PDB file of C-alpha atoms in Angstrom:
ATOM      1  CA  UNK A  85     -12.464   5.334 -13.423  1.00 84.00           C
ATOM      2  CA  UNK A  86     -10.276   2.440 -12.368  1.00 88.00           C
ATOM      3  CA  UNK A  87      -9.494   0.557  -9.112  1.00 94.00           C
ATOM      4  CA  UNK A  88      -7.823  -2.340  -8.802  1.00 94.00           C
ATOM      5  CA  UNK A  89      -5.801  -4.346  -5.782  1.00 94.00           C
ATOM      6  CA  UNK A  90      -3.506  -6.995  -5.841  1.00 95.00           C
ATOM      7  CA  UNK A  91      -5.948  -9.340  -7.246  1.00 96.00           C
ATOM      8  CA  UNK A  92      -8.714  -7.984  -9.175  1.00 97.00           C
ATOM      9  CA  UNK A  93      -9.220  -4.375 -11.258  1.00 97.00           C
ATOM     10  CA  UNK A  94     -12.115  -2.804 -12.150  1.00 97.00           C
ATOM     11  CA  UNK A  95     -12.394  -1.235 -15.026  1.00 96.00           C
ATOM     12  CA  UNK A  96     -14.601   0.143 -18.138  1.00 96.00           C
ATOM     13  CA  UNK A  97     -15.375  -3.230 -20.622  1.00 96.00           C
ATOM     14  CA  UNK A  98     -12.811  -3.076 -24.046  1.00 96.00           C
ATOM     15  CA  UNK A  99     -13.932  -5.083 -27.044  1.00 97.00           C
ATOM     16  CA  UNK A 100     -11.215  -7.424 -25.911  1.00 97.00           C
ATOM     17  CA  UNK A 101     -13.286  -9.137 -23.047  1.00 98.00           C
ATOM     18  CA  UNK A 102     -15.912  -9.570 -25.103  1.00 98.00           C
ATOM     19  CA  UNK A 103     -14.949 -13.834 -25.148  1.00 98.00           C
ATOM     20  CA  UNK A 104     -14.592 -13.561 -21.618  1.00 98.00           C
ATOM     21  CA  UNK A 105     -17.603 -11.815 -20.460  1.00 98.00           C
ATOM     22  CA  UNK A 106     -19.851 -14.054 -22.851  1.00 98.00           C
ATOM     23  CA  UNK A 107     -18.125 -17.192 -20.812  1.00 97.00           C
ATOM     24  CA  UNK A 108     -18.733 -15.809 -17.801  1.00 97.00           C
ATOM     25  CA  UNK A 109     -22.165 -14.924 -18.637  1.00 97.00           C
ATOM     26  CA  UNK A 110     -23.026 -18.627 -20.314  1.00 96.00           C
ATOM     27  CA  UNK A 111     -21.130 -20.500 -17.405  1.00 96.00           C
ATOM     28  CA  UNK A 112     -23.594 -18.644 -14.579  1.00 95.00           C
ATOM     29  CA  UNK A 113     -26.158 -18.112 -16.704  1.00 92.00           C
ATOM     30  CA  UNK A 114     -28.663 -20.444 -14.559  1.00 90.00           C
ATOM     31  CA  UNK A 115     -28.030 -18.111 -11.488  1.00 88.00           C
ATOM     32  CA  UNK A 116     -27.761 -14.475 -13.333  1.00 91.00           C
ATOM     33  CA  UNK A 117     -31.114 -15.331 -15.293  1.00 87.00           C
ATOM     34  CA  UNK A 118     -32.992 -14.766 -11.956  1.00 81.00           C
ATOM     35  CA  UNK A 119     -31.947 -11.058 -11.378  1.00 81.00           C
ATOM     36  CA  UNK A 120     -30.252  -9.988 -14.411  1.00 89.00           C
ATOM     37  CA  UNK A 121     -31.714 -11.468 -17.345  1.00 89.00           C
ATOM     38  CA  UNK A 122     -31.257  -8.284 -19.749  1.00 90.00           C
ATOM     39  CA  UNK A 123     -27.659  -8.469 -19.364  1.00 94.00           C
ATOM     40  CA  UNK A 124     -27.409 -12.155 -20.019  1.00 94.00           C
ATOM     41  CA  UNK A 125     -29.688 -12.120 -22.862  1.00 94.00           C
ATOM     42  CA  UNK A 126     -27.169  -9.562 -24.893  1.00 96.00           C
ATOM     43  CA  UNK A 127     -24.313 -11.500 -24.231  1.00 97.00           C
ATOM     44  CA  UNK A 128     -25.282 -15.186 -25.369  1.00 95.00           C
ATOM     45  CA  UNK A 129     -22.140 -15.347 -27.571  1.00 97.00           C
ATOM     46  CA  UNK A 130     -19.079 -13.476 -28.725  1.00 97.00           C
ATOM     47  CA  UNK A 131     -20.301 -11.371 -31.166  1.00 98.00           C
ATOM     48  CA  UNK A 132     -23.149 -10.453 -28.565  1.00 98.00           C
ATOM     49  CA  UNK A 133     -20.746  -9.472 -26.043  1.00 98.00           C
ATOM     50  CA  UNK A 134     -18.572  -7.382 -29.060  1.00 98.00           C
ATOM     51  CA  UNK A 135     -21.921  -5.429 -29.466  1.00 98.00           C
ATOM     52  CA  UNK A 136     -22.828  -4.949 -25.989  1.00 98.00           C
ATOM     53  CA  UNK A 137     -19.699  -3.607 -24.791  1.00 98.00           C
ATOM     54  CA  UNK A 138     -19.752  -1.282 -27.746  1.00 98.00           C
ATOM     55  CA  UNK A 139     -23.220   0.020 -26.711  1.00 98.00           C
ATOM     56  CA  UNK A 140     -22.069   0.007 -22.972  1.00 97.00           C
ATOM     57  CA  UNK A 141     -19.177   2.559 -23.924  1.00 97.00           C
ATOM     58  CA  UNK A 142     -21.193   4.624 -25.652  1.00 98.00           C
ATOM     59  CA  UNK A 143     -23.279   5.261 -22.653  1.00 97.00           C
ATOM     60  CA  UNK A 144     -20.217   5.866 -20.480  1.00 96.00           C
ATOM     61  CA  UNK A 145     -18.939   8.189 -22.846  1.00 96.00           C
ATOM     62  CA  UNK A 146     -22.504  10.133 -22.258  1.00 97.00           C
ATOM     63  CA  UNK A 147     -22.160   9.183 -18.953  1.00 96.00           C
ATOM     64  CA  UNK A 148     -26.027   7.998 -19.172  1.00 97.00           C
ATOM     65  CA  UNK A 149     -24.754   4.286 -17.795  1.00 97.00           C
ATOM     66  CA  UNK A 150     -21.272   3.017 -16.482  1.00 97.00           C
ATOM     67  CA  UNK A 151     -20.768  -0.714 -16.756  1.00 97.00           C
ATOM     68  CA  UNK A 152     -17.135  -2.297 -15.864  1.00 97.00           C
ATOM     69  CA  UNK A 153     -15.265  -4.980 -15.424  1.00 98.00           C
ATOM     70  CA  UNK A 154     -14.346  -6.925 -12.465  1.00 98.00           C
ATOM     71  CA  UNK A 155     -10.925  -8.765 -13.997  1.00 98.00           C
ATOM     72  CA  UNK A 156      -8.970 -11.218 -12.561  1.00 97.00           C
ATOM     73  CA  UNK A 157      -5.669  -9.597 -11.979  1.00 96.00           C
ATOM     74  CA  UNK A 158      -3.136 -12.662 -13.147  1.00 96.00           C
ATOM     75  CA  UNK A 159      -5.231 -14.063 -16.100  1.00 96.00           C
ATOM     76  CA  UNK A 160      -7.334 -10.479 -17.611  1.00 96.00           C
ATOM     77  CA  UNK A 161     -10.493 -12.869 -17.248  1.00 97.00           C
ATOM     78  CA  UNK A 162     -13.840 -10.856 -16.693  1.00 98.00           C
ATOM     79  CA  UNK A 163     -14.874 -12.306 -12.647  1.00 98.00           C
ATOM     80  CA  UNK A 164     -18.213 -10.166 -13.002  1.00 97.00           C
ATOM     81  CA  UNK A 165     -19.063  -6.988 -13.933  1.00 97.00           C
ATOM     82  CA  UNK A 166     -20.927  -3.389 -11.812  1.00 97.00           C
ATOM     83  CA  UNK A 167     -23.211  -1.321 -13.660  1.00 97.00           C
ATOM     84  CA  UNK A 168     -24.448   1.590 -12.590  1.00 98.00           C
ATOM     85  CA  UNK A 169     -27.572   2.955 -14.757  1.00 97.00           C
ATOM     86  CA  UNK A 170     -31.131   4.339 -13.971  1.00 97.00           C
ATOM     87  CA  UNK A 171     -29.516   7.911 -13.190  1.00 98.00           C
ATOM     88  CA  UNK A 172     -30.973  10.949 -12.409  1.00 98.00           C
ATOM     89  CA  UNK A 173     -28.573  14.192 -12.354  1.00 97.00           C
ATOM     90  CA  UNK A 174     -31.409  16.106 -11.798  1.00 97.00           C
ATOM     91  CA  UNK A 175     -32.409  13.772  -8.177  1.00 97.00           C
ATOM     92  CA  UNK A 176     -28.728  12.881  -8.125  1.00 97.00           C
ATOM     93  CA  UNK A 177     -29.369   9.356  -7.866  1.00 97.00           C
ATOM     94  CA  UNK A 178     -28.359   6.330  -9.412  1.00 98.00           C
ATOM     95  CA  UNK A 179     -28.935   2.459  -9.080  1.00 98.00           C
ATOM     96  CA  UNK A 180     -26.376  -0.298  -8.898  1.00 98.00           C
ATOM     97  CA  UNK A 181     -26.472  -4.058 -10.535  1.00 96.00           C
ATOM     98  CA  UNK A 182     -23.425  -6.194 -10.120  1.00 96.00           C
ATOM     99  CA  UNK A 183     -22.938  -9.834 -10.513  1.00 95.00           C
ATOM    100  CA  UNK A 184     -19.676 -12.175 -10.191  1.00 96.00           C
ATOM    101  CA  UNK A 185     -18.677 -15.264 -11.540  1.00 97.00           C
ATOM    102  CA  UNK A 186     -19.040 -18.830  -8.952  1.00 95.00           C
ATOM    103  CA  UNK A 187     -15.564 -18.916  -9.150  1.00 95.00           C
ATOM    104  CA  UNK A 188     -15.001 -15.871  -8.078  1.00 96.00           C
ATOM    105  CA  UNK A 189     -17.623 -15.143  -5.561  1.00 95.00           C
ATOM    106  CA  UNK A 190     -16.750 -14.848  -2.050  1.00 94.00           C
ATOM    107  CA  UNK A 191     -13.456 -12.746  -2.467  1.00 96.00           C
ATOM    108  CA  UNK A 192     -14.583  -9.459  -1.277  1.00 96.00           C
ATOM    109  CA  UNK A 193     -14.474  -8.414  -4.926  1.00 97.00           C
ATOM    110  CA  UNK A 194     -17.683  -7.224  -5.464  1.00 97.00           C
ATOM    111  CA  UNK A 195     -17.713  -5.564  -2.149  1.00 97.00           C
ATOM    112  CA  UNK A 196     -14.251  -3.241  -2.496  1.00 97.00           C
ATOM    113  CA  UNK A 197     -15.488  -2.730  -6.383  1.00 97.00           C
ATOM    114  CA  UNK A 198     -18.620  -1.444  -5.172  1.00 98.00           C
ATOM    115  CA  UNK A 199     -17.334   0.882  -2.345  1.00 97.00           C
ATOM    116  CA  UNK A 200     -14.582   2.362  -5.130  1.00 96.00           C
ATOM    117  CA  UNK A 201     -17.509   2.880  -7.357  1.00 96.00           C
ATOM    118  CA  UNK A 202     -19.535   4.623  -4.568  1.00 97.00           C
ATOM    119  CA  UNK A 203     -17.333   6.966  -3.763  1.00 96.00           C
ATOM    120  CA  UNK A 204     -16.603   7.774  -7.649  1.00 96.00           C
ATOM    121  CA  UNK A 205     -20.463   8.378  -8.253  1.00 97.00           C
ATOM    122  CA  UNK A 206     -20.492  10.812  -5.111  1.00 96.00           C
ATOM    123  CA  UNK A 207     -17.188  12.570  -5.926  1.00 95.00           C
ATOM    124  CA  UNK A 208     -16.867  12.892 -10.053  1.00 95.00           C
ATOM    125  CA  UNK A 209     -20.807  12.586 -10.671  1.00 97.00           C
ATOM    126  CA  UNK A 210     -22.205  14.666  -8.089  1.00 97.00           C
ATOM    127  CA  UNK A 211     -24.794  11.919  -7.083  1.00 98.00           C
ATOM    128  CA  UNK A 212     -26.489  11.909  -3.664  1.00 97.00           C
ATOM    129  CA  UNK A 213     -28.789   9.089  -3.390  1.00 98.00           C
ATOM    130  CA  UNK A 214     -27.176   5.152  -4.719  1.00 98.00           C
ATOM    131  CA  UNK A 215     -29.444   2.644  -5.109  1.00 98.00           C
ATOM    132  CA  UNK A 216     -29.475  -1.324  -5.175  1.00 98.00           C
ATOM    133  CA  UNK A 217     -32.495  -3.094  -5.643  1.00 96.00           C
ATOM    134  CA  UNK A 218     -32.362  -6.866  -4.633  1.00 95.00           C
ATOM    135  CA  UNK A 219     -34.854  -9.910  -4.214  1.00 91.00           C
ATOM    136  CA  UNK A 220     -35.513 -11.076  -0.699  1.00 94.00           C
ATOM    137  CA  UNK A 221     -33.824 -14.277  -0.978  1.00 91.00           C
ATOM    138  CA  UNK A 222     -30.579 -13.147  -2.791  1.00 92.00           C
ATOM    139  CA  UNK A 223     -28.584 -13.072   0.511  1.00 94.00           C
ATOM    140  CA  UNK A 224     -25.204 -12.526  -0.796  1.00 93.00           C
ATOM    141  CA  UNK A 225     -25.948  -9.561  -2.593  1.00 95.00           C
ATOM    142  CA  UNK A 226     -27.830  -8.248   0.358  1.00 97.00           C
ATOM    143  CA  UNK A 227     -24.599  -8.883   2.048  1.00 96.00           C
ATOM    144  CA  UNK A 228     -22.334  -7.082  -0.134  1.00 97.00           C
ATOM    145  CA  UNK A 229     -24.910  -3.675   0.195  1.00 98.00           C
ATOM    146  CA  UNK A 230     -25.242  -4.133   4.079  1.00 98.00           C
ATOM    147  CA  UNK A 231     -21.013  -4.064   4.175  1.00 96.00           C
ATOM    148  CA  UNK A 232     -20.735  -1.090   1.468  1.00 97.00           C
ATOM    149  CA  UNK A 233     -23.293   0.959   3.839  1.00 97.00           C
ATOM    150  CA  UNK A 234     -26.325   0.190   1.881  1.00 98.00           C
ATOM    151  CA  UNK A 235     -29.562   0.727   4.087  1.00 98.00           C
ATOM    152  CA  UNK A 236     -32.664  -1.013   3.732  1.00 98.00           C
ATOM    153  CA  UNK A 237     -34.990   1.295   3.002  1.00 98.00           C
ATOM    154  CA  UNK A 238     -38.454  -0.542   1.621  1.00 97.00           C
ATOM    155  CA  UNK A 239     -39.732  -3.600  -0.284  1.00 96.00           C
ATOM    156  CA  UNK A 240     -41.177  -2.317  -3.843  1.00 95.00           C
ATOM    157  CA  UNK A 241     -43.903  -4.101  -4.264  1.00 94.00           C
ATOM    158  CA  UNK A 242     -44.273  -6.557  -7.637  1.00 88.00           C
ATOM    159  CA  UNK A 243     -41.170  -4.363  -9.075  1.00 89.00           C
ATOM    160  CA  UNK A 244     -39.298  -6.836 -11.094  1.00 85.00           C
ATOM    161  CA  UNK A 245     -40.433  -9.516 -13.256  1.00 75.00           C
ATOM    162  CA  UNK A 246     -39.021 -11.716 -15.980  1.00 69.00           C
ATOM    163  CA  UNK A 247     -40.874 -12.684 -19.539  1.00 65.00           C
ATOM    164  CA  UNK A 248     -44.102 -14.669 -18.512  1.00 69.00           C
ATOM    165  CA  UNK A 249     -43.715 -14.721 -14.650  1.00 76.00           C
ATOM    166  CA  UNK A 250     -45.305 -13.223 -12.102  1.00 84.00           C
ATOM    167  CA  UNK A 251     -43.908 -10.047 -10.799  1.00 87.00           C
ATOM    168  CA  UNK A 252     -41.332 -10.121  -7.814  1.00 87.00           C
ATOM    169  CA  UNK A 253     -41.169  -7.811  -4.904  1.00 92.00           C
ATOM    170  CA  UNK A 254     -37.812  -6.373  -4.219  1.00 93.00           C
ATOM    171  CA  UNK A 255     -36.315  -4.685  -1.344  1.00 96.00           C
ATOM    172  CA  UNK A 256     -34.640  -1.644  -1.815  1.00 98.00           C
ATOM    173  CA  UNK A 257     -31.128  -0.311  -0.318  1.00 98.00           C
ATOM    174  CA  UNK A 258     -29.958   3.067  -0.755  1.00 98.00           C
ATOM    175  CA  UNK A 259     -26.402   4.762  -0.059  1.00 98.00           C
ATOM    176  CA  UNK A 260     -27.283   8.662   0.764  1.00 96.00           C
ATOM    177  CA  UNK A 261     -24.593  10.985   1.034  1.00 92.00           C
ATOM    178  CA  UNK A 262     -24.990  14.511   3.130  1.00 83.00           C
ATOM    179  CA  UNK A 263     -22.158  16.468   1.894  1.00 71.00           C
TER     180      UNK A 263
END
């Protein structure tokens, strides 16, 4: 799958972003700590990032996780990236993660990326039920699931929680499709 507008393209990850999606990752890693601290913690440095995308296309060849690239259009930089793991064929469901880049945020990116994916995970997948799971106080990304037709559905209680912290509750949103 690809999508892309005059601006940004999403895309599947190629060993050549691996520099920029360990920048991107090390530049916001203060803020993508909070909620995606997995993803941060395999892509500390270059050769983290080499291996990671490596193990990322291997899943989307199996098609048991997709994980691509928001890219800048003009310079090919990573902006963020949209993963969309935890799936069930079986419940045809899956759950979304995205993040994007300070510098980037605010764009609509994530947004447009997110309804393109959508509509690939209903149409080529077969999935049903999408899923985003989001803390309370993350507004924007509550935000960017309200305007892709995300519903809140429930707050899971003490669902997430980082090495050593007490666990968070989270709120979840869910896409359903009928057809």
């Amino acid at each position: 799958m690809t999508f892309s507008t005059e601006t940004f393209k999403l895309e599947a990850l190629k060993p050549e972003d691996a520099s920029s999606l360990s920048a991107l990752m090390i530049t916001n890693g203060k803020s993508f700590q909070q909620y995606l601290p997995k993803i941060l913690a395999q892509n500390l440095s270059e050769a983290d990032s080499k291996i990671y995308i490596l193990n990322q296309n291997k899943a989307l060849k199996k098609q048991t996780e997709f994980t691509f690239a928001i890219k800048d259009i003009e310079t090919h930089e990573v902006a963020g990236i949209l993963v969309l793991k935890n799936l069930d064929y079986t419940l045809k469901q899956g759950e979304f993660a995205y993040c994007i880049g300070k510098r980037f945020s605010g764009k609509g990116w994530i947004s447009q990326s997110l309804k393109a994916f959508s509509e690939f995970a209903i149409n080529n997948l077969g999935l049903k039920r999408l899923q985003i799971i989001i803390h309370k106080t993350n507004t924007n990304s509550i935000n960017v699931a309200e305007r892709c037709g995300f519903k809140w559905q429930k707050t899971l209680k003490n669902e997430f929680s980082t090495s050593g912290k007490t666990p968070l509750d989270m709120e979840l949103y869910e896409l359903h499709y009928e057809g």
